[in-house]
PDB file of C-alpha atoms and ligand atoms in Angstrom:
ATOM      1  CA  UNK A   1       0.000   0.000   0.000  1.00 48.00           C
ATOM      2  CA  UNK A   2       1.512   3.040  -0.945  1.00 48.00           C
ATOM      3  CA  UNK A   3       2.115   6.099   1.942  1.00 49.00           C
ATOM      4  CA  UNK A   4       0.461   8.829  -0.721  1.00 51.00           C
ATOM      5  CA  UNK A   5      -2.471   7.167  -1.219  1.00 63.00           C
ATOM      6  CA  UNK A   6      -5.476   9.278   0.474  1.00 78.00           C
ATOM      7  CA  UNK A   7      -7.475   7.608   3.132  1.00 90.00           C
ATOM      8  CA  UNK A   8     -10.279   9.096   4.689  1.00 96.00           C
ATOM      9  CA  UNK A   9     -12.278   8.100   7.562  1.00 97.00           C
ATOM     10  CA  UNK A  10     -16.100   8.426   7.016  1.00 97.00           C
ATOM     11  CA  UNK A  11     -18.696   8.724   9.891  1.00 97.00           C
ATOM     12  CA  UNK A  12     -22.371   8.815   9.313  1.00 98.00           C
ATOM     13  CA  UNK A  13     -25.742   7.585  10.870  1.00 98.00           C
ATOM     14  CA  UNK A  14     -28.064   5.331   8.732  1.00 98.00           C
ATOM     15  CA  UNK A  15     -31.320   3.758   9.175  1.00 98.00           C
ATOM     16  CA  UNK A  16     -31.824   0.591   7.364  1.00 98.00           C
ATOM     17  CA  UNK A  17     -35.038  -0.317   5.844  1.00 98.00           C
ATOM     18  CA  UNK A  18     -36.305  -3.422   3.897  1.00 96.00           C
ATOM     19  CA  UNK A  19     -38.413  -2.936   0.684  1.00 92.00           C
ATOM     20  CA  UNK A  20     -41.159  -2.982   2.542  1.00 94.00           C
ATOM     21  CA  UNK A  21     -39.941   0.108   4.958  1.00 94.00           C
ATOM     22  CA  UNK A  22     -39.504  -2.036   7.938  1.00 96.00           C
ATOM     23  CA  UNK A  23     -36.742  -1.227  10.048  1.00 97.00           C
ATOM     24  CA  UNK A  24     -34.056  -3.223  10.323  1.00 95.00           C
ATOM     25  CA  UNK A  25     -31.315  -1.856  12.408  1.00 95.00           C
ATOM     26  CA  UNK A  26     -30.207   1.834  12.767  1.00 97.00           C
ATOM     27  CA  UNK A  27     -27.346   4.255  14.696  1.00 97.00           C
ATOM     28  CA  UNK A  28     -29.671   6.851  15.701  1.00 95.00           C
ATOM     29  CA  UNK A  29     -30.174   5.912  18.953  1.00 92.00           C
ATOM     30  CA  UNK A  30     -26.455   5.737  19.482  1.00 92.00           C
ATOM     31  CA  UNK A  31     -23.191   6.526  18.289  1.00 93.00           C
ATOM     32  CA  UNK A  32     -22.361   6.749  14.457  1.00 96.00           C
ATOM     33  CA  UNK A  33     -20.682   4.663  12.627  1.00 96.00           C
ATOM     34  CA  UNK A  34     -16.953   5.261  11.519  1.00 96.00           C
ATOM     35  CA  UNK A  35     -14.997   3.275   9.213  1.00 96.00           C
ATOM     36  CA  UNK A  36     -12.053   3.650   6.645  1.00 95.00           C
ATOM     37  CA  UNK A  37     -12.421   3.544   2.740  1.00 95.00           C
ATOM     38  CA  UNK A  38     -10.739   1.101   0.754  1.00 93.00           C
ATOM     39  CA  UNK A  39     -10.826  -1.640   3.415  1.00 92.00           C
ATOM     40  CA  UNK A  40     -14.299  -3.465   2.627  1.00 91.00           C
ATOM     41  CA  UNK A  41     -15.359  -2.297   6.345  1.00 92.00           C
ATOM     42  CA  UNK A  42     -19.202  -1.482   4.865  1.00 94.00           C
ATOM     43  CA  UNK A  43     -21.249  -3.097   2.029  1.00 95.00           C
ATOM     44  CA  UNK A  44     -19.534  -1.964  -1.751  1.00 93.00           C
ATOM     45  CA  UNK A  45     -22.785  -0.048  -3.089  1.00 95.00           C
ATOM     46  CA  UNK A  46     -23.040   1.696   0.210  1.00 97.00           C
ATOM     47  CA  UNK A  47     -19.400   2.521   0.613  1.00 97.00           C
ATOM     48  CA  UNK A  48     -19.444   3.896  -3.349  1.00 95.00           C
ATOM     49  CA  UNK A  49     -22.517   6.418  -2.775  1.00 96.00           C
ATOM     50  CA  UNK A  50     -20.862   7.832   0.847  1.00 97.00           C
ATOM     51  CA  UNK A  51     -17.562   8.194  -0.869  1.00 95.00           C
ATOM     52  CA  UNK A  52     -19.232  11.269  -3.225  1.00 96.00           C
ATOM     53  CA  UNK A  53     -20.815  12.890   0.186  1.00 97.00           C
ATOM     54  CA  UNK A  54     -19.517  15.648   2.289  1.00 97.00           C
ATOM     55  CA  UNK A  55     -20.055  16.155   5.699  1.00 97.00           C
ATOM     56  CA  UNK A  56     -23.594  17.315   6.213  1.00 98.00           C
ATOM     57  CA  UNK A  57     -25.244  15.958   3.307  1.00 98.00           C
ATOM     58  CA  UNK A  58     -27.960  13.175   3.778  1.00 98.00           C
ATOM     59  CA  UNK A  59     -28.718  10.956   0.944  1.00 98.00           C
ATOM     60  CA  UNK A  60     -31.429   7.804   1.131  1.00 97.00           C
ATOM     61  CA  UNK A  61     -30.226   4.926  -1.268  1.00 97.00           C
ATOM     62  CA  UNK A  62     -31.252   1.723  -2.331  1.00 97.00           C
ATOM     63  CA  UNK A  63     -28.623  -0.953  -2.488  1.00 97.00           C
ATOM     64  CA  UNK A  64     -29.666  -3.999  -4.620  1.00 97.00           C
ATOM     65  CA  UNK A  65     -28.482  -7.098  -2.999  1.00 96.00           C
ATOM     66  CA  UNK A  66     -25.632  -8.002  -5.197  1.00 95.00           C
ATOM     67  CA  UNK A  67     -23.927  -4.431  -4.213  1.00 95.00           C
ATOM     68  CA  UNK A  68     -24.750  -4.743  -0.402  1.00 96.00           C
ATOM     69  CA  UNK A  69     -24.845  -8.817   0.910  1.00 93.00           C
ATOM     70  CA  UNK A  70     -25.101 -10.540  -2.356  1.00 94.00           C
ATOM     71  CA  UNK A  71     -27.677 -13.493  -3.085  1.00 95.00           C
ATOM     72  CA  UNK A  72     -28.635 -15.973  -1.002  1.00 94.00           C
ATOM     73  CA  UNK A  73     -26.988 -19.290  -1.490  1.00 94.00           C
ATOM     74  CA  UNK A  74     -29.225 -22.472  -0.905  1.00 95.00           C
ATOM     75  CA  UNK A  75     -25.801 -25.035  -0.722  1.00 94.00           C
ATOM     76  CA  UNK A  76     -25.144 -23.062   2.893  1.00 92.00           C
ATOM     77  CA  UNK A  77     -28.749 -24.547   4.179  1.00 95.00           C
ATOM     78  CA  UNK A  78     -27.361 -27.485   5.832  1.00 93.00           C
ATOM     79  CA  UNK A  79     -29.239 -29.953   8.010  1.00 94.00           C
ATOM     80  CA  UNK A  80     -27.224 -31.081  10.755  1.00 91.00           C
ATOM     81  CA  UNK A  81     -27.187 -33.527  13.888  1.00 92.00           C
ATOM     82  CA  UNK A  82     -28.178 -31.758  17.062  1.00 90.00           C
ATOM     83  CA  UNK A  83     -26.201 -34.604  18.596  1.00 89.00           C
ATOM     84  CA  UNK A  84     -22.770 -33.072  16.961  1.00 86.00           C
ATOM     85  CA  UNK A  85     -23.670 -29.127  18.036  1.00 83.00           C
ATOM     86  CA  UNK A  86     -22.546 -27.545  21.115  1.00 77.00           C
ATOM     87  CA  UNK A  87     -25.618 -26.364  22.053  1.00 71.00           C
ATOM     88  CA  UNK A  88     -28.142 -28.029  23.296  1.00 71.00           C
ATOM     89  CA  UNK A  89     -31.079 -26.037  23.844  1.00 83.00           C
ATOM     90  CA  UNK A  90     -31.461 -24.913  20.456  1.00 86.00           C
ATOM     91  CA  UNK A  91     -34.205 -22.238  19.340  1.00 91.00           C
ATOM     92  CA  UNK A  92     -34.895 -21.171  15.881  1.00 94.00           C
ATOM     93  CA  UNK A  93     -32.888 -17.533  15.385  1.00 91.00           C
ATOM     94  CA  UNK A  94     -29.958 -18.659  16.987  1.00 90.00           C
ATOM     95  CA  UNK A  95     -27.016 -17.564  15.802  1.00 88.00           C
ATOM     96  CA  UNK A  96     -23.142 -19.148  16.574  1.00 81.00           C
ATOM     97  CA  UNK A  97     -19.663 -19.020  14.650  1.00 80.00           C
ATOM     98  CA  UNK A  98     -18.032 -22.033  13.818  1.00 73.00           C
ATOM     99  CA  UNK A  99     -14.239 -23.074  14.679  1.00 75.00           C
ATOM    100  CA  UNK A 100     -13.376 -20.848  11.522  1.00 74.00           C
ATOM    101  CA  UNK A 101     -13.701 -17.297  12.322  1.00 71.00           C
ATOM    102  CA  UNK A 102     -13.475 -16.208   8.455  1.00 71.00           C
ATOM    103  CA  UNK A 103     -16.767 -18.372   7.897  1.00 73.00           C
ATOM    104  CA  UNK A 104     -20.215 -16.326   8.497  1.00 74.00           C
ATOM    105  CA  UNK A 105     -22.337 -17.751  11.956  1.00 82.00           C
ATOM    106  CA  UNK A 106     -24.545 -19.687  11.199  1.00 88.00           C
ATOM    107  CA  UNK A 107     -28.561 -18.934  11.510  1.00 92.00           C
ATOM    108  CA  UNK A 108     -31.010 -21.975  13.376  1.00 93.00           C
ATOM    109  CA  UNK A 109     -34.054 -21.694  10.745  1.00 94.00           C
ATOM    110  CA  UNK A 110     -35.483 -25.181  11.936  1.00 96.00           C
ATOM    111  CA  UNK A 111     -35.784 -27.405  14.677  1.00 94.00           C
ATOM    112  CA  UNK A 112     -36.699 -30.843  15.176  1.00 94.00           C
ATOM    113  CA  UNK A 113     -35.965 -34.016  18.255  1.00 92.00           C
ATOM    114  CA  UNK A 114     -33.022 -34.771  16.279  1.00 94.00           C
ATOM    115  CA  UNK A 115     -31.602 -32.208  13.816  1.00 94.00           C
ATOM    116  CA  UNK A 116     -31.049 -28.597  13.294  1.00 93.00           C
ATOM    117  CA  UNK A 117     -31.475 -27.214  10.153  1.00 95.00           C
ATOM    118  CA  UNK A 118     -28.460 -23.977   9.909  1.00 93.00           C
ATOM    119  CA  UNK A 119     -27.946 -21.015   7.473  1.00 95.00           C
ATOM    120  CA  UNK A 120     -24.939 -19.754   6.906  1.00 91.00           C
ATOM    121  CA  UNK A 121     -26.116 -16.786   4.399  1.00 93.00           C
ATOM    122  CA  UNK A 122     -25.913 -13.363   6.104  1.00 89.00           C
ATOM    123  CA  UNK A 123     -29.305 -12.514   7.420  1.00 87.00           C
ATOM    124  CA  UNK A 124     -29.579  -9.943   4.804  1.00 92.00           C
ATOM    125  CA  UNK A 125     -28.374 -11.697   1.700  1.00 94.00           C
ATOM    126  CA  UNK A 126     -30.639 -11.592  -1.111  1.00 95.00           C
ATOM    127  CA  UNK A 127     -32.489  -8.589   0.045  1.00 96.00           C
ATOM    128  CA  UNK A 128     -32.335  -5.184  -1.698  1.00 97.00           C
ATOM    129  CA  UNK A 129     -31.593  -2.359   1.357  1.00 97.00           C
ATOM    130  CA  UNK A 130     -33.229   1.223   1.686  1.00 98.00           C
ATOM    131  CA  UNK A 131     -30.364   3.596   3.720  1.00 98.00           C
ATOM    132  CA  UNK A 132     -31.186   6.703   4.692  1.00 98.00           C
ATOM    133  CA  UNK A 133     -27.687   8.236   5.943  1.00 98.00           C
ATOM    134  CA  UNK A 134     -26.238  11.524   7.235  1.00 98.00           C
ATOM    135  CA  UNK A 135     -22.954  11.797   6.861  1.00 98.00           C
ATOM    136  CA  UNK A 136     -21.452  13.604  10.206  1.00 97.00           C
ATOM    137  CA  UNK A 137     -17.832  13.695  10.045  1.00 97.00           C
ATOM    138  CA  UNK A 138     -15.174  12.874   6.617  1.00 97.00           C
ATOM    139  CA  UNK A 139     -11.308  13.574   7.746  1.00 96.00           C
ATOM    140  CA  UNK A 140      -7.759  11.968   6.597  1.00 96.00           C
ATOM    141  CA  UNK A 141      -6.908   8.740   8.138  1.00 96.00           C
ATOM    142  CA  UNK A 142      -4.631   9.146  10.608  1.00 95.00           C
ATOM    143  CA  UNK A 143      -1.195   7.090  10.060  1.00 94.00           C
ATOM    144  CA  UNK A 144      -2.258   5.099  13.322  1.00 95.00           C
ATOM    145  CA  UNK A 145      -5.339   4.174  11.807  1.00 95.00           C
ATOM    146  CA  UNK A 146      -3.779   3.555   8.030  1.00 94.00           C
ATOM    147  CA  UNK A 147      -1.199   1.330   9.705  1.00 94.00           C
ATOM    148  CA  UNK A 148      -3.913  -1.003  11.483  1.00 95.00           C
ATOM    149  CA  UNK A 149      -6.525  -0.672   8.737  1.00 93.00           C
ATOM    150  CA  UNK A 150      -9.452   0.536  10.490  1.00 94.00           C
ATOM    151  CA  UNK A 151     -11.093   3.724  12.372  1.00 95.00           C
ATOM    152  CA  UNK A 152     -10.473   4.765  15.832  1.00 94.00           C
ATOM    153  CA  UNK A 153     -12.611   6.665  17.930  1.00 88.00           C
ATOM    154  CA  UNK A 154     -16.651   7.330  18.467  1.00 82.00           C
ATOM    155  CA  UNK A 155     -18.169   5.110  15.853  1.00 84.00           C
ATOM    156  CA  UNK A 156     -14.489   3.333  15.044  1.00 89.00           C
ATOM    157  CA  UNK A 157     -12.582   0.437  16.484  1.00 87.00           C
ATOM    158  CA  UNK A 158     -12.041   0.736  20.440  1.00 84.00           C
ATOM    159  CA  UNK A 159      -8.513  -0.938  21.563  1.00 87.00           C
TER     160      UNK A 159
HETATM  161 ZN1   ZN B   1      -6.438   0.213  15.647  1.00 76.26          ZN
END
């Protein structure tokens, strides 16, 4: 990575609505969020519209699933043993990470005596993603944060 490439750290509130205008998870009711272009930290389509924003400016967008968490994938709906999971009291909308942390958690979507059926799409794959974002703060990456790769402070990474 070259030392005169621009970085900038972006920090903005969102909502996030479905296409039918239910909520699904938002930052107003706490701290924004802050994170570092370049580093794949946020979905690509959302990351490509906040880029051409300046500090003040609000913008609602709608990300089509291929630009936010892609489609779902049907070969990650595995049926397993509840014998061979480390959980026994299973309930549909549990979530836990397997022993490889680069691999998504996996989702409980059915439960019988015997076997668990898991998802390991992101709860949001295949679904096209209303934002409605305010962008609150855009500065240069500090070397600190260029030399880790992420954002520090409110809304950032906390060491
Ligand atoms: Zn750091």
């Amino acid at each position: 990575m070259s030392q005169a490439k621009q970085q900038r750290v972006i920090t903005f509130h969102y909502t996030l609505t479905d296409t039918e205008g239910q909520t699904l998870d938002s930052s107003r009711d706490a701290e924004p969020l802050s994170f570092m272009e370049g580093m794949g930290q946020i979905i690509p389509g959302l990351e490509n519209i906040l880029a051409t924003l300046q500090k003040g400016d609000k913008k609602v967008v709608t990300i089509v699933s291929k630009e936010a968490y892609g489609e779902r994938n049907e070969q990650l709906v595995v049926e397993v043993e509840r014998a061979k999971l480390p959980k026994g009291d299973l309930q549909v909308g549990d979530q836990f990470q397997t022993e490889d942390p680069h691999s998504p958690p996996f989702t409980v979507v059915d439960v019988t005596e015997t076997h668990a059926m898991l998802d390991a799409n992101h709860p949001l794959a295949g679904m096209d993603l209303t934002f409605d974002v305010e962008i609150t703060e855009v500065r240069e990456a500090t070397d600190e944060e260029k030399s880790h790769g992420h954002a520090h402070g409110p809304g950032g990474h906390h060491h």
